[in-house]
CSV table of N, CA and C and ligand atoms in Angstrom, one decimal:
chain,number,residue,atom,x,y,z
A,1,MET,N,108.3,101.6,107.5
A,1,MET,CA,108.0,102.8,106.7
A,1,MET,C,106.8,103.5,107.8
A,2,ASP,N,107.6,104.9,107.7
A,2,ASP,CA,106.3,105.9,108.8
A,2,ASP,C,105.8,106.3,107.5
A,3,ALA,N,104.3,106.2,108.5
A,3,ALA,CA,102.9,107.3,107.9
A,3,ALA,C,103.5,108.0,106.8
A,4,LYS,N,104.0,109.4,107.3
A,4,LYS,CA,104.7,110.1,106.4
A,4,LYS,C,105.3,110.1,104.8
A,5,THR,N,106.2,109.2,105.3
A,5,THR,CA,107.0,108.7,104.0
A,5,THR,C,105.6,107.5,102.9
A,6,LEU,N,105.1,107.5,103.5
A,6,LEU,CA,103.8,106.1,102.9
A,6,LEU,C,103.2,107.3,102.1
A,7,MET,N,102.5,108.4,103.3
A,7,MET,CA,101.7,109.2,102.5
A,7,MET,C,102.1,110.3,101.5
A,8,GLU,N,103.6,110.3,101.4
A,8,GLU,CA,104.7,110.8,100.1
A,8,GLU,C,104.4,110.7,98.9
A,9,ILE,N,104.2,108.8,99.2
A,9,ILE,CA,104.5,107.8,97.9
A,9,ILE,C,102.9,108.1,97.1
A,10,ALA,N,102.0,108.1,98.4
A,10,ALA,CA,100.7,108.2,97.6
A,10,ALA,C,100.2,109.4,97.1
A,11,GLU,N,100.9,109.9,97.4
A,11,GLU,CA,100.8,111.8,96.8
A,11,GLU,C,101.6,111.8,95.6
A,12,LYS,N,102.8,111.1,94.9
A,12,LYS,CA,103.0,111.3,93.6
A,12,LYS,C,102.1,110.3,93.0
A,13,ALA,N,101.4,109.5,93.1
A,13,ALA,CA,100.7,108.3,92.8
A,13,ALA,C,99.6,108.9,92.4
A,14,ARG,N,99.4,109.9,93.2
A,14,ARG,CA,98.0,110.7,92.8
A,14,ARG,C,97.9,111.2,91.6
A,15,LYS,N,98.9,112.0,91.4
A,15,LYS,CA,99.3,113.0,90.1
A,15,LYS,C,99.1,112.3,88.6
A,16,THR,N,99.3,110.4,89.1
A,16,THR,CA,98.7,110.0,87.6
A,16,THR,C,96.9,109.6,87.2
A,17,ALA,N,96.5,110.2,89.0
A,17,ALA,CA,94.8,109.1,89.1
A,17,ALA,C,94.1,109.7,87.8
A,18,TYR,N,92.8,108.5,87.1
A,18,TYR,CA,92.4,109.4,85.2
A,18,TYR,C,91.2,109.6,86.5
A,19,ALA,N,90.9,110.7,86.6
A,19,ALA,CA,89.6,111.4,86.9
A,19,ALA,C,89.0,112.3,85.9
A,20,PRO,N,88.9,112.0,85.2
A,20,PRO,CA,88.2,113.0,83.6
A,20,PRO,C,86.2,113.2,84.4
A,21,TYR,N,85.9,113.0,85.0
A,21,TYR,CA,84.9,112.7,85.2
A,21,TYR,C,84.1,113.9,86.4
A,22,SER,N,84.5,113.0,87.6
A,22,SER,CA,84.6,113.6,88.8
A,22,SER,C,85.7,114.8,89.1
A,23,LYS,N,86.9,114.8,88.6
A,23,LYS,CA,87.9,115.8,89.0
A,23,LYS,C,88.3,115.5,90.3
A,24,PHE,N,87.8,114.6,90.8
A,24,PHE,CA,88.4,114.0,92.4
A,24,PHE,C,89.4,112.3,92.6
A,25,LYS,N,91.1,113.7,91.9
A,25,LYS,CA,91.8,112.8,91.7
A,25,LYS,C,92.2,111.8,93.6
A,26,VAL,N,92.5,110.3,93.6
A,26,VAL,CA,92.6,109.7,94.0
A,26,VAL,C,93.8,108.9,94.3
A,27,GLY,N,95.3,109.5,95.6
A,27,GLY,CA,95.9,108.8,94.6
A,27,GLY,C,96.4,107.5,96.7
A,28,CYS,N,97.2,106.8,96.5
A,28,CYS,CA,96.9,105.4,97.7
A,28,CYS,C,98.6,104.8,97.2
A,29,ALA,N,99.1,104.4,98.7
A,29,ALA,CA,100.3,103.6,98.3
A,29,ALA,C,99.9,102.6,99.7
A,30,LEU,N,100.0,101.5,99.6
A,30,LEU,CA,99.5,100.0,100.3
A,30,LEU,C,101.7,99.4,100.4
A,31,LEU,N,101.1,99.2,101.9
A,31,LEU,CA,102.2,98.4,102.0
A,31,LEU,C,102.4,97.3,102.5
A,32,ALA,N,102.4,96.2,101.9
A,32,ALA,CA,102.5,94.7,102.3
A,32,ALA,C,103.7,94.5,103.3
A,33,LYS,N,103.3,92.8,104.1
A,33,LYS,CA,104.3,92.8,105.3
A,33,LYS,C,105.8,92.9,103.9
A,34,SER,N,105.6,92.3,103.1
A,34,SER,CA,107.2,91.9,102.9
A,34,SER,C,107.9,92.5,102.2
A,35,GLY,N,107.3,93.9,103.0
A,35,GLY,CA,108.3,95.5,102.6
A,35,GLY,C,108.2,96.2,101.5
A,36,LYS,N,106.9,95.7,100.7
A,36,LYS,CA,107.0,96.1,99.1
A,36,LYS,C,105.9,97.3,99.6
A,37,VAL,N,106.3,98.5,98.3
A,37,VAL,CA,104.7,99.3,98.8
A,37,VAL,C,104.1,99.4,96.7
A,38,TYR,N,103.0,99.4,97.3
A,38,TYR,CA,102.0,98.6,95.9
A,38,TYR,C,101.0,100.0,95.9
A,39,THR,N,101.2,101.2,94.4
A,39,THR,CA,100.8,102.7,94.8
A,39,THR,C,99.2,102.0,93.8
A,40,GLY,N,98.2,103.4,94.0
A,40,GLY,CA,96.9,103.0,93.6
A,40,GLY,C,96.7,104.2,92.9
A,41,ILE,N,95.7,104.6,91.6
A,41,ILE,CA,94.8,105.6,91.4
A,41,ILE,C,93.4,105.3,91.1
A,42,ASN,N,92.5,106.4,91.0
A,42,ASN,CA,91.2,105.8,90.7
A,42,ASN,C,91.2,105.8,89.1
A,43,ILE,N,90.3,105.2,88.7
A,43,ILE,CA,90.5,105.4,87.4
A,43,ILE,C,89.2,105.1,86.5
A,44,GLU,N,88.5,106.1,86.6
A,44,GLU,CA,87.6,106.3,85.9
A,44,GLU,C,87.2,105.9,84.4
A,45,ASN,N,85.6,105.6,84.3
A,45,ASN,CA,85.1,105.5,82.3
A,45,ASN,C,84.1,106.4,82.3
A,46,ALA,N,83.8,106.6,80.6
A,46,ALA,CA,82.6,107.4,80.7
A,46,ALA,C,81.6,107.2,81.2
A,47,SER,N,81.5,105.2,80.8
A,47,SER,CA,80.3,104.5,81.5
A,47,SER,C,80.2,104.4,83.1
A,48,TYR,N,80.8,105.5,83.7
A,48,TYR,CA,80.9,105.4,85.1
A,48,TYR,C,80.6,104.2,86.3
A,49,SER,N,79.8,103.2,86.2
A,49,SER,CA,80.3,102.5,87.1
A,49,SER,C,81.2,101.3,86.7
A,50,PRO,N,82.3,101.2,85.7
A,50,PRO,CA,83.5,100.9,85.8
A,50,PRO,C,84.5,101.3,86.3
A,51,THR,N,84.1,102.5,87.4
A,51,THR,CA,85.2,103.1,87.7
A,51,THR,C,85.8,102.1,89.2
A,52,ASN,N,87.0,102.7,88.6
A,52,ASN,CA,87.7,101.6,90.3
A,52,ASN,C,88.7,102.4,90.8
A,53,CYS,N,88.0,102.5,92.3
A,53,CYS,CA,88.9,103.5,93.2
A,53,CYS,C,90.5,102.9,93.8
A,54,ALA,N,91.3,104.0,93.9
A,54,ALA,CA,92.7,104.1,94.3
A,54,ALA,C,92.6,102.6,95.4
A,55,GLU,N,92.2,102.7,96.1
A,55,GLU,CA,92.5,101.6,96.9
A,55,GLU,C,92.3,100.3,96.4
A,56,ARG,N,91.6,99.9,95.4
A,56,ARG,CA,91.2,98.9,94.7
A,56,ARG,C,92.1,98.6,94.0
A,57,THR,N,92.2,99.4,93.3
A,57,THR,CA,93.6,99.6,92.2
A,57,THR,C,95.4,98.6,92.8
A,58,ALA,N,95.1,99.4,94.0
A,58,ALA,CA,96.9,98.9,94.5
A,58,ALA,C,96.2,97.3,94.9
A,59,PHE,N,94.9,97.4,96.0
A,59,PHE,CA,95.2,95.7,96.3
A,59,PHE,C,95.3,95.0,95.2
A,60,PHE,N,94.3,95.4,94.2
A,60,PHE,CA,94.5,94.3,93.0
A,60,PHE,C,95.7,94.1,92.5
A,61,LYS,N,96.3,95.1,92.3
A,61,LYS,CA,98.0,94.9,91.6
A,61,LYS,C,98.4,94.4,92.6
A,62,ALA,N,98.7,94.3,94.0
A,62,ALA,CA,99.6,94.0,95.0
A,62,ALA,C,99.3,92.2,95.1
A,63,VAL,N,97.8,91.9,95.0
A,63,VAL,CA,97.4,90.3,95.2
A,63,VAL,C,97.8,89.6,93.8
A,64,SER,N,97.7,90.4,92.8
A,64,SER,CA,98.0,89.6,91.8
A,64,SER,C,99.4,89.4,91.7
A,65,GLU,N,100.3,90.0,92.1
A,65,GLU,CA,101.5,89.7,92.3
A,65,GLU,C,102.2,88.7,93.4
A,66,GLY,N,101.0,88.6,94.2
A,66,GLY,CA,101.5,87.1,95.0
A,66,GLY,C,101.5,87.6,96.8
A,67,GLU,N,100.8,88.8,96.7
A,67,GLU,CA,100.7,89.1,98.4
A,67,GLU,C,99.6,88.8,99.1
A,68,ARG,N,99.3,88.4,100.2
A,68,ARG,CA,98.4,88.2,100.7
A,68,ARG,C,98.2,88.9,102.1
A,69,GLU,N,99.7,89.6,102.3
A,69,GLU,CA,99.4,90.6,104.1
A,69,GLU,C,99.6,91.5,104.0
A,70,PHE,N,98.9,92.5,104.3
A,70,PHE,CA,99.9,93.9,104.6
A,70,PHE,C,99.2,94.7,105.9
A,71,GLU,N,100.4,96.1,106.4
A,71,GLU,CA,100.2,96.2,107.0
A,71,GLU,C,99.5,97.7,107.4
A,72,SER,N,100.0,98.5,105.8
A,72,SER,CA,99.2,99.9,106.4
A,72,SER,C,99.2,100.2,104.3
A,73,ILE,N,97.6,101.3,104.8
A,73,ILE,CA,97.7,101.7,103.4
A,73,ILE,C,97.8,103.4,103.8
A,74,ALA,N,98.2,104.6,102.9
A,74,ALA,CA,98.4,106.0,103.3
A,74,ALA,C,97.1,106.1,102.0
A,75,ILE,N,96.0,106.9,102.0
A,75,ILE,CA,95.0,107.4,101.4
A,75,ILE,C,95.0,109.2,100.8
A,76,CYS,N,95.2,109.7,99.4
A,76,CYS,CA,94.9,111.5,99.5
A,76,CYS,C,94.2,111.4,98.3
A,77,GLY,N,93.0,111.9,98.9
A,77,GLY,CA,91.9,112.5,97.4
A,77,GLY,C,91.9,113.9,97.8
A,78,GLY,N,91.0,114.4,96.7
A,78,GLY,CA,90.1,116.3,96.4
A,78,GLY,C,90.1,116.3,94.8
A,79,MET,N,90.1,117.3,95.1
A,79,MET,CA,90.0,118.4,93.7
A,79,MET,C,91.0,119.2,93.5
A,80,GLY,N,91.6,119.6,94.4
A,80,GLY,CA,92.8,120.3,94.1
A,80,GLY,C,93.5,119.9,93.8
A,81,GLU,N,95.1,120.9,93.6
A,81,GLU,CA,96.2,119.8,93.6
A,81,GLU,C,96.7,119.4,94.1
A,82,LYS,N,96.7,120.2,95.9
A,82,LYS,CA,97.2,118.9,96.9
A,82,LYS,C,95.6,118.8,97.0
A,83,ALA,N,95.9,117.6,97.7
A,83,ALA,CA,95.0,116.6,98.4
A,83,ALA,C,94.9,117.4,99.8
A,84,ASP,N,93.5,118.1,100.1
A,84,ASP,CA,93.6,118.7,101.1
A,84,ASP,C,92.3,118.8,101.9
A,85,GLU,N,92.0,117.5,101.9
A,85,GLU,CA,90.3,117.0,102.5
A,85,GLU,C,90.9,115.6,103.0
A,86,ILE,N,90.3,115.2,103.7
A,86,ILE,CA,90.3,113.8,104.5
A,86,ILE,C,89.3,112.7,103.5
A,87,CYS,N,89.7,111.8,102.8
A,87,CYS,CA,89.5,110.9,101.9
A,87,CYS,C,89.5,109.6,102.7
A,88,ALA,N,88.1,109.4,102.7
A,88,ALA,CA,88.1,108.0,103.4
A,88,ALA,C,87.6,106.8,102.7
A,89,PRO,N,87.8,105.7,102.4
A,89,PRO,CA,87.7,104.7,101.8
A,89,PRO,C,86.2,104.2,101.5
A,90,CYS,N,85.9,104.1,100.7
A,90,CYS,CA,84.1,104.0,100.7
A,90,CYS,C,84.1,102.3,101.1
A,91,GLY,N,82.7,102.2,101.1
A,91,GLY,CA,82.3,100.9,101.6
A,91,GLY,C,82.9,99.7,101.0
A,92,VAL,N,83.0,99.9,99.5
A,92,VAL,CA,83.4,98.5,98.6
A,92,VAL,C,85.1,98.3,99.0
A,93,CYS,N,85.5,99.4,99.1
A,93,CYS,CA,87.1,99.4,99.1
A,93,CYS,C,87.1,98.9,100.5
A,94,ARG,N,86.6,99.2,101.6
A,94,ARG,CA,86.9,98.9,102.9
A,94,ARG,C,86.1,97.0,102.7
A,95,GLN,N,85.0,96.9,102.5
A,95,GLN,CA,85.0,95.2,102.4
A,95,GLN,C,86.5,94.3,101.6
A,96,VAL,N,87.2,95.1,100.8
A,96,VAL,CA,87.8,94.6,99.7
A,96,VAL,C,89.1,94.3,101.2
A,97,MET,N,89.6,95.8,101.6
A,97,MET,CA,90.4,95.7,103.1
A,97,MET,C,90.3,93.8,103.4
A,98,SER,N,88.9,93.9,104.3
A,98,SER,CA,89.0,92.9,105.4
A,98,SER,C,88.9,91.2,104.0
A,99,GLU,N,88.6,91.6,103.4
A,99,GLU,CA,89.1,90.1,103.1
A,99,GLU,C,91.0,89.7,103.2
A,100,PHE,N,91.4,90.7,103.0
A,100,PHE,CA,93.2,90.6,103.2
A,100,PHE,C,93.6,91.2,104.2
A,101,CYS,N,93.0,92.1,105.1
A,101,CYS,CA,93.7,91.8,106.5
A,101,CYS,C,92.4,91.8,107.8
A,102,LYS,N,93.8,91.9,108.9
A,102,LYS,CA,92.6,91.6,110.2
A,102,LYS,C,92.4,93.4,110.3
A,103,GLY,N,91.7,93.6,111.8
A,103,GLY,CA,91.2,94.1,112.0
A,103,GLY,C,92.4,95.7,112.6
A,104,ASP,N,93.5,95.1,112.8
A,104,ASP,CA,94.6,95.8,113.1
A,104,ASP,C,95.4,96.8,111.8
A,105,PHE,N,94.8,96.0,110.5
A,105,PHE,CA,95.3,97.2,109.7
A,105,PHE,C,95.2,98.4,109.9
A,106,ILE,N,96.0,99.3,109.3
A,106,ILE,CA,96.5,100.7,109.1
A,106,ILE,C,96.1,101.4,107.9
A,107,VAL,N,95.2,102.4,108.9
A,107,VAL,CA,94.5,103.0,107.1
A,107,VAL,C,95.0,104.8,107.8
A,108,ILE,N,95.7,105.6,106.8
A,108,ILE,CA,96.1,106.7,107.1
A,108,ILE,C,95.5,107.9,106.0
A,109,LEU,N,94.4,108.9,106.6
A,109,LEU,CA,93.9,109.3,105.6
A,109,LEU,C,94.4,110.7,105.9
A,110,GLY,N,94.9,111.4,104.6
A,110,GLY,CA,95.1,113.1,104.6
A,110,GLY,C,95.9,113.6,103.7
A,111,ASN,N,97.0,114.4,104.6
A,111,ASN,CA,98.3,114.2,103.1
A,111,ASN,C,99.6,114.1,104.1
A,112,SER,N,100.3,114.5,103.5
A,112,SER,CA,102.0,114.2,103.9
A,112,SER,C,102.3,115.8,105.4
A,113,GLU,N,101.6,116.4,105.1
A,113,GLU,CA,101.5,117.6,106.2
A,113,GLU,C,100.2,117.3,107.3
A,114,LYS,N,99.7,116.8,107.2
A,114,LYS,CA,98.6,116.4,108.2
A,114,LYS,C,97.3,115.4,107.9
A,115,TYR,N,98.2,114.2,108.8
A,115,TYR,CA,97.4,112.8,108.8
A,115,TYR,C,96.5,112.7,109.8
A,116,GLU,N,95.6,111.9,110.0
A,116,GLU,CA,95.2,110.9,110.7
A,116,GLU,C,95.0,109.2,110.9
A,117,THR,N,95.2,108.6,111.5
A,117,THR,CA,95.1,107.2,111.6
A,117,THR,C,94.0,106.4,112.5
A,118,HIS,N,94.0,105.4,111.4
A,118,HIS,CA,92.7,104.8,112.1
A,118,HIS,C,93.2,103.1,111.5
A,119,THR,N,92.3,101.8,112.2
A,119,THR,CA,92.3,101.0,112.2
A,119,THR,C,91.3,100.5,111.3
A,120,LEU,N,91.5,99.7,110.4
A,120,LEU,CA,90.5,98.5,109.6
A,120,LEU,C,89.1,98.6,110.4
A,121,SER,N,89.2,98.0,112.1
A,121,SER,CA,87.9,97.5,112.7
A,121,SER,C,87.2,99.0,113.0
A,122,GLU,N,87.9,99.9,113.6
A,122,GLU,CA,87.1,100.9,113.2
A,122,GLU,C,86.5,101.7,112.4
A,123,LEU,N,87.0,101.5,111.0
A,123,LEU,CA,86.4,102.1,110.1
A,123,LEU,C,85.1,101.0,108.7
A,124,LEU,N,85.2,99.7,109.7
A,124,LEU,CA,84.8,98.4,109.0
A,124,LEU,C,84.4,98.0,110.2
A,125,PRO,N,83.7,97.8,111.6
A,125,PRO,CA,83.4,97.3,112.8
A,125,PRO,C,82.4,95.6,111.9
A,126,LEU,N,82.5,94.8,112.6
A,126,LEU,CA,81.4,93.8,111.9
A,126,LEU,C,81.1,93.7,110.6
A,127,SER,N,82.5,93.3,110.2
A,127,SER,CA,82.6,92.9,108.8
A,127,SER,C,82.1,91.3,108.0
A,128,PHE,N,81.9,91.8,107.4
A,128,PHE,CA,81.2,90.5,106.7
A,128,PHE,C,81.9,89.2,106.7
A,129,LYS,N,82.4,88.3,107.0
A,129,LYS,CA,83.2,87.0,106.1
A,129,LYS,C,82.2,86.0,106.4
A,130,LEU,N,82.9,85.2,105.4
A,130,LEU,CA,82.2,83.5,105.4
A,130,LEU,C,83.2,82.8,106.3
A,131,SER,N,82.1,82.2,107.2
A,131,SER,CA,83.4,80.9,108.4
A,131,SER,C,83.6,80.1,107.9
B,1,THU,N1,86.9,107.3,94.7
B,1,THU,C1,88.6,106.7,95.0
B,1,THU,O1,89.5,106.4,94.0
B,1,THU,N2,88.6,105.7,96.8
B,1,THU,C2,87.5,106.2,97.6
B,1,THU,O2,87.8,105.5,98.4
B,1,THU,C3,87.0,106.9,97.6
B,1,THU,C4,86.0,107.5,95.6
B,1,THU,C5,87.0,107.5,93.7
B,1,THU,C6,86.3,107.1,92.5
B,1,THU,C7,85.7,108.1,91.7
B,1,THU,O3,86.6,108.0,91.0
B,1,THU,C8,85.9,109.6,92.2
B,1,THU,O4,86.7,109.3,93.5
B,1,THU,C9,84.8,110.4,93.1
B,1,THU,O5,83.9,109.5,93.9
């Protein structure tokens, strides 16, 4: 699946983001090596700290369905109707990615009209792993 198509799925998912406190809506689409796509949204909470980022929602959905290997993820986020800024994954989500993905895992940021592509090793060099 190409990057633009994956980002279009992320944009569609973003419409259901639950972000009544920050108003910053995030959507993502995670492509597993099986070929299946798992979407994720951020889910906020009145107590703030239980908030779950879109990326972790997608990873936890996929892993709970038995997936263990992943190709790429498209992430879009922002305050507006259209995600028109780069929403880079937070440190906690990068660490969750590193549990299941190698350094060549592809992270696509932006929106379906304009996006940039990174690898996980660029975003999280020298990641922590139990040897
Ligand atoms: N958020 C994500 O969903 N993913 C990220 O990578 C960064 C932040 C969410 C969490 C919170 O609901 C909102 O964006 C503002 O921080």
